[in-house]
Coordinates of C-alpha atoms in Angstrom, one line a residue:
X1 CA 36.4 -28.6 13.7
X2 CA 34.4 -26.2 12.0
X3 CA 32.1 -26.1 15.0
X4 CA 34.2 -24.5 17.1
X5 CA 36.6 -21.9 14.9
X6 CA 32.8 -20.5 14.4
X7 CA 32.3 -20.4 18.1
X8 CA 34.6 -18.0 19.1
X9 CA 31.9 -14.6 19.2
X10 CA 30.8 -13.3 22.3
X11 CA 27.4 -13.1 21.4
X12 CA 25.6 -16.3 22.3
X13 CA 22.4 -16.2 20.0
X14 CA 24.9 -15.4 17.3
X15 CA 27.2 -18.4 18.4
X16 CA 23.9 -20.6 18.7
X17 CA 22.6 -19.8 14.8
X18 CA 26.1 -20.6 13.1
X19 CA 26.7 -23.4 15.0
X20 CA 23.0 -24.7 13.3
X21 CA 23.7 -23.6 10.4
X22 CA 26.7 -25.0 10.0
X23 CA 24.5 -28.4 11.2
X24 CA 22.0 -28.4 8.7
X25 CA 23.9 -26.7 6.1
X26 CA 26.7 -30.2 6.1
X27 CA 23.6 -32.3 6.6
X28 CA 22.0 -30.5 3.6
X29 CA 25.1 -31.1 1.3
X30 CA 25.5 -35.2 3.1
X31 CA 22.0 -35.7 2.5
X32 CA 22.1 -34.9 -0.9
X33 CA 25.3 -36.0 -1.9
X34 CA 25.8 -32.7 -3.1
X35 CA 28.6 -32.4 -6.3
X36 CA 31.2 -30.1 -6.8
X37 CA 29.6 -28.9 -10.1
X38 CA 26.1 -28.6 -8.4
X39 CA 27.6 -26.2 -5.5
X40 CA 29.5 -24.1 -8.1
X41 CA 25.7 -23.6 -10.2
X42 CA 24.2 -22.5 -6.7
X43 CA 26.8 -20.8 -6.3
X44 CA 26.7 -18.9 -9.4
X45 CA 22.8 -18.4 -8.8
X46 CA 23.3 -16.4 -5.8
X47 CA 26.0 -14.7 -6.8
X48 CA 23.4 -13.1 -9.6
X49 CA 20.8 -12.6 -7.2
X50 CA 23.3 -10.5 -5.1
X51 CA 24.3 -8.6 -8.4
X52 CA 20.5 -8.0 -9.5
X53 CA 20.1 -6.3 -6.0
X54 CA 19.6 -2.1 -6.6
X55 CA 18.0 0.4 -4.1
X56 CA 14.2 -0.6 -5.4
X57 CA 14.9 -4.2 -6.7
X58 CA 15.7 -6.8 -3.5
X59 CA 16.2 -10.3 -5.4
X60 CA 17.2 -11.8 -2.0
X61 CA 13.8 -10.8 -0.5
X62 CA 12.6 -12.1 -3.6
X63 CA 14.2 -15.4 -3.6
X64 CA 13.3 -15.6 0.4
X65 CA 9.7 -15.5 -0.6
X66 CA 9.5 -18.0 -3.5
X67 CA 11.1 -20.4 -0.8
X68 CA 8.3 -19.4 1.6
X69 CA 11.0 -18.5 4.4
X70 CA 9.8 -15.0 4.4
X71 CA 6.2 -16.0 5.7
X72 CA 8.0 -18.6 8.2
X73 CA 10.4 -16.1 9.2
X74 CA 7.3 -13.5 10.2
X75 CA 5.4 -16.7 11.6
X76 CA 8.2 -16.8 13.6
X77 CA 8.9 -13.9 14.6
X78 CA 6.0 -12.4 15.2
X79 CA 3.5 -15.0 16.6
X80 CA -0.2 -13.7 17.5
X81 CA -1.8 -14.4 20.6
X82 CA -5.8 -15.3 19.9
X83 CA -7.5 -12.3 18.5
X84 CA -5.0 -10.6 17.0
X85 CA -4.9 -9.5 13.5
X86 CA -1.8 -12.2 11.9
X87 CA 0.7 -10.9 9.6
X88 CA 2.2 -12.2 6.1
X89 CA 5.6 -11.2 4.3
X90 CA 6.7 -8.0 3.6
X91 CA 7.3 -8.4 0.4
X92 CA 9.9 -6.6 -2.0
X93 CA 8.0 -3.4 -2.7
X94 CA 8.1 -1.7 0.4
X95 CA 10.0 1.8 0.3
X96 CA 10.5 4.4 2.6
X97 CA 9.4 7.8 0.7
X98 CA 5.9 6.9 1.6
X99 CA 4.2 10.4 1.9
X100 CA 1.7 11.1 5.0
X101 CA -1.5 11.6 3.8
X102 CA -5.1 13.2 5.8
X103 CA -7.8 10.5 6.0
X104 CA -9.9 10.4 3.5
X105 CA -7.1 11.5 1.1
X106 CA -6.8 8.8 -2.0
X107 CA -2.9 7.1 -2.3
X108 CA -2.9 6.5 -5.8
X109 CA -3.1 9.1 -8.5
X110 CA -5.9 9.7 -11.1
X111 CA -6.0 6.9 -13.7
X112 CA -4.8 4.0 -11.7
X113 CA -7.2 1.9 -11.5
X114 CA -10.8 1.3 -9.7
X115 CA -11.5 3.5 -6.8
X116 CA -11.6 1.6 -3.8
X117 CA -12.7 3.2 -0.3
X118 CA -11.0 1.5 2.8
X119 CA -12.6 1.9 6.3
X120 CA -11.7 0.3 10.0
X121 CA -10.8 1.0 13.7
X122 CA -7.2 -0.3 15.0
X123 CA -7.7 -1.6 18.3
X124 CA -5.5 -3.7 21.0
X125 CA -7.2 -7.3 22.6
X126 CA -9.1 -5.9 24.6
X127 CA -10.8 -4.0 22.0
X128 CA -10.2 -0.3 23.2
X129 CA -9.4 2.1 19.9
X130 CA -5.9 2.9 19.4
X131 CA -4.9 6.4 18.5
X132 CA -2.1 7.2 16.3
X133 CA -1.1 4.7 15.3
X134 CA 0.2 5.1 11.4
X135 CA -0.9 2.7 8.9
X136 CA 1.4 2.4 6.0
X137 CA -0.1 0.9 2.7
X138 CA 1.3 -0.1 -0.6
X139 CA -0.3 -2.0 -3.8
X140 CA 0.3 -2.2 -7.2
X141 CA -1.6 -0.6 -10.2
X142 CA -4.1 -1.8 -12.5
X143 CA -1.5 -3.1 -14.9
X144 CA -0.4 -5.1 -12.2
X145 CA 2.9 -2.9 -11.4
X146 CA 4.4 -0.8 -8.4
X147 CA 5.6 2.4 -9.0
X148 CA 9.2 1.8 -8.5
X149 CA 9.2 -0.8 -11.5
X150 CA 8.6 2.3 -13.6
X151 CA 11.7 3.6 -15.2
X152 CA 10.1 7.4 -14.9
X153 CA 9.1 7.2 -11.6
X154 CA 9.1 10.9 -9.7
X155 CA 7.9 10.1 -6.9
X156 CA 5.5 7.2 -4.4
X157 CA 2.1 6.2 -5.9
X158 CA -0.5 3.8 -4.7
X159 CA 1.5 4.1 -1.5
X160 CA 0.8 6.0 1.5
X161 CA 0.0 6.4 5.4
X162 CA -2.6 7.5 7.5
X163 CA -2.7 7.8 11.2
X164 CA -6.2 6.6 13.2
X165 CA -7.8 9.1 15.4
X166 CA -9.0 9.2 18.5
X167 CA -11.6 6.5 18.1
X168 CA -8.9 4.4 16.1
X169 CA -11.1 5.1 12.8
X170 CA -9.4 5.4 9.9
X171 CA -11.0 6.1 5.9
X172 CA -8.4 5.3 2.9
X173 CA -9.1 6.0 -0.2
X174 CA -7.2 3.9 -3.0
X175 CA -7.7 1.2 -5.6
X176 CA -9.5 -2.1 -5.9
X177 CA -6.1 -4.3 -6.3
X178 CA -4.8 -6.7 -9.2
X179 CA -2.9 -10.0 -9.4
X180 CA 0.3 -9.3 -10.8
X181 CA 3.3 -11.7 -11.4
X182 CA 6.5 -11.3 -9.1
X183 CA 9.6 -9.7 -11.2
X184 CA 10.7 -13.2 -12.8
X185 CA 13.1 -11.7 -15.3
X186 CA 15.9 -12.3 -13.3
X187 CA 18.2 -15.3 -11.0
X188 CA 14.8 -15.7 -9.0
X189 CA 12.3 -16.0 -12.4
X190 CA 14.8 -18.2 -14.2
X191 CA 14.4 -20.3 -11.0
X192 CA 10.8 -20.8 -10.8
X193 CA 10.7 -21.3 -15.0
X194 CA 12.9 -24.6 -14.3
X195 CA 10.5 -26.4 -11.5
X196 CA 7.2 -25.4 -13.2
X197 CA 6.5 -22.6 -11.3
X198 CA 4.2 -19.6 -12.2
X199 CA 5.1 -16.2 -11.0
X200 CA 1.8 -14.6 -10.0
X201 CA 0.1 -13.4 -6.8
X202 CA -3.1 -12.8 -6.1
X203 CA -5.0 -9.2 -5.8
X204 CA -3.5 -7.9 -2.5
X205 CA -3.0 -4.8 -0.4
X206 CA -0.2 -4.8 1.8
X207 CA 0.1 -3.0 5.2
X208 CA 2.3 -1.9 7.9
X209 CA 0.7 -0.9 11.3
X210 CA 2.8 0.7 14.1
X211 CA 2.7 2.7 17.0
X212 CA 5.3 3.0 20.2
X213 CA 4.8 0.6 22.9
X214 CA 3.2 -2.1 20.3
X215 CA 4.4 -4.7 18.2
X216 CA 4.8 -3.9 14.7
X217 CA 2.3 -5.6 12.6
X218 CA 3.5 -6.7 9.1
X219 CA 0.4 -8.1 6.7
X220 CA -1.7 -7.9 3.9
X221 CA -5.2 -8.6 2.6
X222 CA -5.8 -10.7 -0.4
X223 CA -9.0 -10.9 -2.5
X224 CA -10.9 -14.0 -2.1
X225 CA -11.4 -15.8 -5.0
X226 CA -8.8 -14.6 -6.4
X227 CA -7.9 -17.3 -9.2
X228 CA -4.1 -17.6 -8.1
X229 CA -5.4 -17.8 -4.4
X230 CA -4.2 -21.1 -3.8
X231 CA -1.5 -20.6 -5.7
X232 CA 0.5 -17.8 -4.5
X233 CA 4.0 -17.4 -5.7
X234 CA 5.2 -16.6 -2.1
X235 CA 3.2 -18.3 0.1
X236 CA 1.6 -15.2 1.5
X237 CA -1.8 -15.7 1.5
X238 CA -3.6 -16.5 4.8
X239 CA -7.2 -17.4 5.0
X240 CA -8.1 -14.7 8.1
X241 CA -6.1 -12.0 5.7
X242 CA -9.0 -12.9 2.5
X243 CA -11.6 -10.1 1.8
X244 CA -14.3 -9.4 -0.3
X245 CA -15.7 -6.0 -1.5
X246 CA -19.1 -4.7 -2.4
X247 CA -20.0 -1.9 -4.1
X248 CA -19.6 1.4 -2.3
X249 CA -23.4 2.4 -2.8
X250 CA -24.8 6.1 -2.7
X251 CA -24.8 7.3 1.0
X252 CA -21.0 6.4 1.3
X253 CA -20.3 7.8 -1.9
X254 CA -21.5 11.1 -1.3
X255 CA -20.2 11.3 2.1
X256 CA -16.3 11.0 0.6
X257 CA -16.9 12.7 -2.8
X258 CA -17.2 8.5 -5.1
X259 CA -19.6 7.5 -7.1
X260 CA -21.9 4.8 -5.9
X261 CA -20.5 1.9 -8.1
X262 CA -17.0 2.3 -6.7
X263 CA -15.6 -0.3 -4.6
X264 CA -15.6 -0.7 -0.4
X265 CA -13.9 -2.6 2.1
X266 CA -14.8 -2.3 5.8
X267 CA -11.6 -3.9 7.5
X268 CA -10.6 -4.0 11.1
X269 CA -7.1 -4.5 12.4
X270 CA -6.1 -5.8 16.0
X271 CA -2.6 -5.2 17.5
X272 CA -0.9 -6.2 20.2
X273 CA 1.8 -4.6 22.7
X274 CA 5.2 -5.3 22.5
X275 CA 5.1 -7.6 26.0
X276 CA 2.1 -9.7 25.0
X277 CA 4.1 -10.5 21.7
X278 CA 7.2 -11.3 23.8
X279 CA 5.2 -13.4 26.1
X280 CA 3.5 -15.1 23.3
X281 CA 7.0 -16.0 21.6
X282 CA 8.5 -16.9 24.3
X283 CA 5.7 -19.6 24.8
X284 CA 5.5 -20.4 21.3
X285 CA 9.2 -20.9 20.7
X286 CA 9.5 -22.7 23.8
X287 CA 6.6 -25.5 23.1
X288 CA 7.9 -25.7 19.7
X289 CA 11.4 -27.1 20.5
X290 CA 10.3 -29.2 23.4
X291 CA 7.5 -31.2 20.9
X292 CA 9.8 -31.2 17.8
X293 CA 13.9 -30.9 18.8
X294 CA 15.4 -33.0 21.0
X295 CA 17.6 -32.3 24.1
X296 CA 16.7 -29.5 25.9
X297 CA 18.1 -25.4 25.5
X298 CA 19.1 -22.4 27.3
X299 CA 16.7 -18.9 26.4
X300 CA 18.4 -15.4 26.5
X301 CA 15.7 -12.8 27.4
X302 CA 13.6 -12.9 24.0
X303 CA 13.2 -16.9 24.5
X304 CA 15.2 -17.7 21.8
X305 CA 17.4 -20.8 22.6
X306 CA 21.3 -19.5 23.1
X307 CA 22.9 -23.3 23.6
X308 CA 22.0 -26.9 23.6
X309 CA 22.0 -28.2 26.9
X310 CA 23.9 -31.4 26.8

């Protein structure tokens, strides 16, 4: 029985995921009266994901997204109580050489596109400011690439973070962002070419927020009316995340050194701390199996289920 030689860990939320996997996954290939020649093609597809995987190329993250599981996973994972700023993927730019920059500094070196100037406060629900918290951004350039899909690449551009002050203000200078097509010229583009897919997103900046004692805060803001807004290749767009800029105009622009007919965005971020998100999944995940799964389930300390109870 195949359900219980993988039932043999100690760990219980471990035990509980590969025994539903194992569920769906022999459903899945029942269902579909799945062939021995179809399984050795998926096969073969995720075996070339797995090899087109470097150190600044994640194909699996890639393929994750074009399934929207990534966005499901977050949704998941990180529910928001009322009020609170919702997040989106991550996405398979991120990187971790980020430099820290003063606010007011500009991310993105000279030539990249349109300056764009990015003010805010971070605050929690109850809307007192939040100090210190670092704000870690990342968008591609105006040709619609990040800097690590350039061979030469020295070094992080048009990616940077800023910590708010005391007030929770924080001033970012950067650029007014592009739609760009995901990298399709692998395992995860030949896939999209073969059900009719495109491979673009719309103009987006993407952000991490963080700060001790607070749940992490994963999202991205996408430009509204963006013309592949409904159409995102990974599902990411959200309509509380869609913004809209104006021009800077003069008393701004002198104030941070722009010229009047660059771009501005006045966005606000709201965060939560790490025990309202767990109280919030816990509720969520909770509600959610009672309505939709049948039978009911044991919870470990996070509220996810551990065991069916039979």
């Amino acid at each position: 029985n195949t359900k219980i030689v993988n039932s043999k860990t100690p760990n219980p939320r471990l035990k509980f995921i590969l025994s539903k996997l194992v569920d769906h996954l022999h459903d899945f290939a029942r269902e579909t009266r799945l062939t021995t020649e179809e399984w050795d093609v998926g096969i073969d597809f995720l075996t070339r994901v797995g090899q087109t995987c470097t150190e600044i190329r994640q194909e699996f993250i890639l393929l994750s997204d074009v399934l929207g599981l990534s966005v499901l996973v977050d949704g998941i994972s990180h529910p928001k109580p009322e009020g609170a700023t919702i997040g989106t993927l991550l996405g398979p730019f991120h990187t971790h050489d980020a430099e820290e920059h003063q606010q007011g500094d500009s991310i993105c070196s000279e030539g990249k596109g349109e300056p764009l100037l990015i003010t805010g406060k971070l605050t929690d629900l109850q809307g007192e400011p939040i100090e210190g918290a670092s704000i870690d951004l990342w968008e591609c350039d105006e040709n619609g690439l990040y800097d690590t899909q350039y061979p030469d690449r020295d070094g992080p551009d048009c990616r940077g973070i800023v910590h708010t002050n005391a007030q929770g203000e924080f001033v970012i200078k950067c650029i007014k962002p592009t739609p760009y097509p995901i990298p399709h010229d692998g395992p995860v583009g030949q896939l999209l070419q073969v059900i009719k897919r495109h491979p673009y997103r719309p103009a987006h900046i993407h952000f991490i927020i963080e700060k001790p004692g607070y749940d992490k805060l994963i999202t991205a803001l996408y430009h509204k009316g963006d013309r592949f807004e409904n159409s995102d290749a990974v599902f990411g767009v959200k309509t509380p995340l869609l913004f809209e800029l104006v021009p800077l105009g003069e008393k701004l622009a002198k104030k941070y050194d722009m010229n009047a007919n660059d771009w501005y965005l006045e966005q606000n971020f709201t965060i939560v701390t790490e025990g309202e998100a767990r109280e919030c999944r816990i509720a969520k995940s909770k509600k959610f199996l009672k309505e939709n799964v049948e039978g009911e389930f044991e919870f470990n300390e996070n509220g996810l289920p551990i065991a069916s109870v039979d």
